[in-house]
Amino acid sequence: MDYRDNIEKVLITAEELAQMVDNLAAQISRDYADKDLLLVCILKGSMIFTGELMQRLTIPSQVDFMKVSSYGSGTTAGVLKVHLDLKRDDLDSKDILIIEDCIDTGRTLGGLSRYLKGKGCRSVKTCALLDKPSRREITFAPDYVGKEIPNEFVVGYGLDYDEDYRSLPYIAVLKPECYN
Ligand code: IMP
Ligand code: MG
């Protein structure tokens, strides 16, 4: 089967993604020139974005990984579940930049920012490749955003639908019959 048969439309091409990541890397390289940058990649969706972003930074950086999920309802922040945590003892000297694939309700990044601030990191900021501001359920604004998108479920460039389609080199919307 060819996965391209399941694609309704390409929302962001590989070329546009490269441009978006270039711009983010330039801003971050500028803003973190005098800091001690630790990128925290949120698994699994941010793996490709994090790798591409890291390669374009002109300043030193380290990378680490977390896996989290969040539950909640209404406008309360809800509960953050940490499936994989940072295991390091130097967080008090690190400027954390959380790397997320897509912001929807805001619960995941809102909850994780608060969690990492509570661990005594020197600073905690957030960077998302995609943002769907119309979906927000809590008050949360990321520090860096690649692109705002409308309220559509997207896949590719690390983002999945039921664990599939992460390998697509662009951001796409699937045909309606592919979602069940
Ligand atoms: P939140 O609602 O902002 O907490 O987002 C929850 C999670 O949903 C994020 O970690 C995203 O990875 C994921 N997510 C949000 N929108 C999409 C999408 O359109 N496609 C795939 N994953 C998404
Ligand atoms: Mg995710």
Tab-separated table of C-alpha atoms and ligand atoms in Angstrom:
chain	number	residue	atom	x	y	z
A	1	MET	CA	0.000	0.000	0.000
A	2	ASP	CA	1.187	3.539	-0.688
A	3	TYR	CA	0.466	5.863	2.251
A	4	ARG	CA	0.141	8.766	-0.156
A	5	ASP	CA	-3.195	7.284	-1.273
A	6	ASN	CA	-4.601	8.274	2.143
A	7	ILE	CA	-3.721	11.950	1.938
A	8	GLU	CA	-6.458	14.480	1.335
A	9	LYS	CA	-4.176	17.497	1.109
A	10	VAL	CA	-0.699	18.692	2.018
A	11	LEU	CA	-1.018	21.580	4.470
A	12	ILE	CA	2.701	22.431	4.804
A	13	THR	CA	5.262	21.275	2.247
A	14	ALA	CA	8.743	19.986	3.094
A	15	GLU	CA	10.204	23.218	1.696
A	16	GLU	CA	7.990	25.384	3.881
A	17	LEU	CA	8.804	23.239	6.928
A	18	ALA	CA	12.520	23.728	6.278
A	19	GLN	CA	11.970	27.491	6.095
A	20	MET	CA	9.965	27.482	9.332
A	21	VAL	CA	12.644	25.502	11.161
A	22	ASP	CA	15.382	27.785	9.758
A	23	ASN	CA	13.560	30.814	11.159
A	24	LEU	CA	13.016	29.233	14.563
A	25	ALA	CA	16.662	28.117	14.775
A	26	ALA	CA	17.866	31.627	13.946
A	27	GLN	CA	15.679	33.181	16.668
A	28	ILE	CA	16.679	30.566	19.258
A	29	SER	CA	20.385	30.849	18.389
A	30	ARG	CA	20.115	34.586	18.991
A	31	ASP	CA	18.071	34.383	22.200
A	32	TYR	CA	20.141	31.603	23.794
A	33	ALA	CA	23.626	32.770	22.819
A	34	ASP	CA	24.545	33.504	26.444
A	35	LYS	CA	22.518	30.706	28.014
A	36	ASP	CA	22.991	26.994	28.680
A	37	LEU	CA	20.426	25.476	26.330
A	38	LEU	CA	18.835	22.094	26.961
A	39	LEU	CA	16.253	21.067	24.376
A	40	VAL	CA	13.621	18.790	25.868
A	41	CYS	CA	12.068	16.763	23.062
A	42	ILE	CA	8.554	15.525	23.823
A	43	LEU	CA	8.294	11.982	22.500
A	44	LYS	CA	7.294	10.779	20.121
A	45	GLY	CA	5.812	13.508	17.934
A	46	SER	CA	8.672	16.005	18.270
A	47	MET	CA	11.534	13.697	17.319
A	48	ILE	CA	11.941	14.872	13.727
A	49	PHE	CA	11.340	18.541	14.539
A	50	THR	CA	13.874	18.438	17.380
A	51	GLY	CA	16.549	16.802	15.229
A	52	GLU	CA	16.046	19.231	12.365
A	53	LEU	CA	15.994	22.229	14.711
A	54	MET	CA	19.147	21.143	16.564
A	55	GLN	CA	21.137	20.802	13.368
A	56	ARG	CA	20.383	24.401	12.456
A	57	LEU	CA	21.360	25.979	15.788
A	58	THR	CA	24.587	27.937	15.648
A	59	ILE	CA	25.051	27.785	19.433
A	60	PRO	CA	25.881	24.811	21.692
A	61	SER	CA	22.915	22.748	22.828
A	62	GLN	CA	22.134	19.511	24.600
A	63	VAL	CA	19.060	17.348	24.110
A	64	ASP	CA	17.005	15.178	26.411
A	65	PHE	CA	13.686	13.373	26.145
A	66	MET	CA	10.398	13.216	28.004
A	67	LYS	CA	7.144	11.413	27.365
A	68	VAL	CA	4.027	12.920	28.905
A	69	SER	CA	0.280	13.009	28.516
A	70	SER	CA	-2.351	15.226	30.056
A	71	TYR	CA	-5.923	14.786	31.071
A	72	GLY	CA	-8.401	17.430	32.015
A	73	SER	CA	-11.697	19.074	31.298
A	74	GLY	CA	-13.003	22.605	31.148
A	75	THR	CA	-10.555	25.406	31.767
A	76	THR	CA	-8.633	23.685	34.567
A	77	ALA	CA	-5.094	22.698	33.680
A	78	GLY	CA	-5.753	19.046	34.511
A	79	VAL	CA	-3.300	16.340	35.418
A	80	LEU	CA	0.037	15.804	33.741
A	81	LYS	CA	1.174	12.195	33.558
A	82	VAL	CA	4.942	11.771	33.166
A	83	HIS	CA	5.798	8.495	31.426
A	84	LEU	CA	9.489	9.252	30.912
A	85	ASP	CA	11.217	11.877	33.034
A	86	LEU	CA	14.536	13.718	32.873
A	87	LYS	CA	17.246	11.965	34.856
A	88	ARG	CA	19.860	14.663	35.427
A	89	ASP	CA	21.200	16.590	38.378
A	90	ASP	CA	22.218	19.769	36.525
A	91	LEU	CA	18.787	21.277	35.831
A	92	ASP	CA	19.477	24.276	38.071
A	93	SER	CA	22.095	25.418	35.543
A	94	LYS	CA	20.034	24.653	32.423
A	95	ASP	CA	17.846	26.885	30.281
A	96	ILE	CA	15.133	24.508	29.129
A	97	LEU	CA	13.375	24.824	25.802
A	98	ILE	CA	10.543	22.318	25.537
A	99	ILE	CA	10.076	21.164	21.937
A	100	GLU	CA	6.517	20.147	21.039
A	101	ASP	CA	5.023	19.118	17.721
A	102	CYS	CA	1.587	20.726	18.023
A	103	ILE	CA	-0.378	22.691	20.619
A	104	ASP	CA	-4.056	21.943	20.829
A	105	THR	CA	-5.845	22.558	24.160
A	106	GLY	CA	-2.575	23.785	25.711
A	107	ARG	CA	-2.769	21.284	28.574
A	108	THR	CA	0.392	19.333	27.713
A	109	LEU	CA	2.747	22.301	27.385
A	110	GLY	CA	1.035	24.274	30.140
A	111	GLY	CA	1.326	21.350	32.540
A	112	LEU	CA	4.851	20.408	31.524
A	113	SER	CA	6.146	23.991	31.807
A	114	ARG	CA	4.821	24.156	35.334
A	115	TYR	CA	6.291	20.732	36.162
A	116	LEU	CA	9.783	21.649	34.926
A	117	LYS	CA	9.729	25.055	36.612
A	118	GLY	CA	8.992	23.144	39.815
A	119	LYS	CA	12.215	21.176	39.304
A	120	GLY	CA	14.282	24.335	39.638
A	121	CYS	CA	15.472	24.722	36.053
A	122	ARG	CA	17.157	28.088	35.439
A	123	SER	CA	14.520	28.962	32.851
A	124	VAL	CA	11.731	27.139	31.017
A	125	LYS	CA	10.364	28.197	27.638
A	126	THR	CA	8.365	26.446	24.955
A	127	CYS	CA	8.693	25.969	21.200
A	128	ALA	CA	6.002	24.369	19.051
A	129	LEU	CA	6.176	23.572	15.369
A	130	LEU	CA	2.412	23.991	14.993
A	131	ASP	CA	-0.246	25.774	17.028
A	132	LYS	CA	-4.025	25.584	16.821
A	133	PRO	CA	-4.997	28.656	18.871
A	134	SER	CA	-8.722	28.153	18.195
A	135	ARG	CA	-8.594	24.888	20.170
A	136	ARG	CA	-7.165	26.333	23.379
A	137	GLU	CA	-8.965	25.337	26.588
A	138	ILE	CA	-6.551	26.874	29.096
A	139	THR	CA	-4.603	30.124	28.930
A	140	PHE	CA	-1.263	29.234	27.392
A	141	ALA	CA	1.014	31.052	24.952
A	142	PRO	CA	4.187	29.409	23.588
A	143	ASP	CA	7.418	31.394	23.294
A	144	TYR	CA	8.223	30.177	19.769
A	145	VAL	CA	5.818	28.908	17.094
A	146	GLY	CA	6.568	27.653	13.590
A	147	LYS	CA	3.084	28.217	12.218
A	148	GLU	CA	-0.494	28.629	13.374
A	149	ILE	CA	-2.898	26.247	11.673
A	150	PRO	CA	-6.688	25.921	11.602
A	151	ASN	CA	-8.567	23.317	13.597
A	152	GLU	CA	-7.699	20.269	11.509
A	153	PHE	CA	-6.094	17.007	12.580
A	154	VAL	CA	-2.736	16.752	10.832
A	155	VAL	CA	-0.074	14.068	10.409
A	156	GLY	CA	3.508	13.849	9.186
A	157	TYR	CA	6.938	15.216	10.174
A	158	GLY	CA	6.669	13.224	13.415
A	159	LEU	CA	2.949	13.708	14.055
A	160	ASP	CA	0.857	10.568	14.046
A	161	TYR	CA	-2.624	9.256	13.690
A	162	ASP	CA	-2.794	6.135	15.849
A	163	GLU	CA	1.020	5.805	15.571
A	164	ASP	CA	1.049	5.877	11.754
A	165	TYR	CA	2.158	8.557	9.251
A	166	ARG	CA	5.018	9.969	11.351
A	167	SER	CA	7.441	9.385	8.467
A	168	LEU	CA	5.714	11.704	5.975
A	169	PRO	CA	8.147	14.514	5.075
A	170	TYR	CA	5.337	17.129	5.067
A	171	ILE	CA	2.286	18.044	7.173
A	172	ALA	CA	-0.926	16.637	5.734
A	173	VAL	CA	-4.603	16.046	6.380
A	174	LEU	CA	-5.849	12.497	5.812
A	175	LYS	CA	-8.912	11.548	3.812
A	176	PRO	CA	-11.994	11.410	6.078
A	177	GLU	CA	-12.345	7.640	5.637
A	178	CYS	CA	-8.870	7.142	7.187
A	179	TYR	CA	-9.999	8.501	10.575
A	180	ASN	CA	-12.244	6.222	12.586
B	1	IMP	P1	-2.746	19.523	23.962
B	1	IMP	O1	-4.237	19.375	23.804
B	1	IMP	O2	-2.295	20.915	23.644
B	1	IMP	O3	-2.319	19.084	25.336
B	1	IMP	O4	-2.073	18.553	22.925
B	1	IMP	C1	-2.007	17.187	23.201
B	1	IMP	C2	-1.166	16.438	22.221
B	1	IMP	O5	-1.957	16.205	21.084
B	1	IMP	C3	0.114	17.106	21.755
B	1	IMP	O6	1.215	16.507	22.385
B	1	IMP	C4	0.151	16.833	20.273
B	1	IMP	O7	1.228	15.982	19.975
B	1	IMP	C5	-1.136	16.122	19.971
B	1	IMP	N1	-1.810	16.734	18.822
B	1	IMP	C6	-2.522	17.873	18.811
B	1	IMP	N2	-3.002	18.132	17.587
B	1	IMP	C7	-2.573	17.114	16.795
B	1	IMP	C8	-2.741	16.823	15.390
B	1	IMP	O8	-3.389	17.538	14.614
B	1	IMP	N3	-2.141	15.676	14.942
B	1	IMP	C9	-1.415	14.858	15.752
B	1	IMP	N4	-1.244	15.103	17.062
B	1	IMP	C10	-1.818	16.222	17.576
B	2	MG	MG	1.897	14.191	20.810
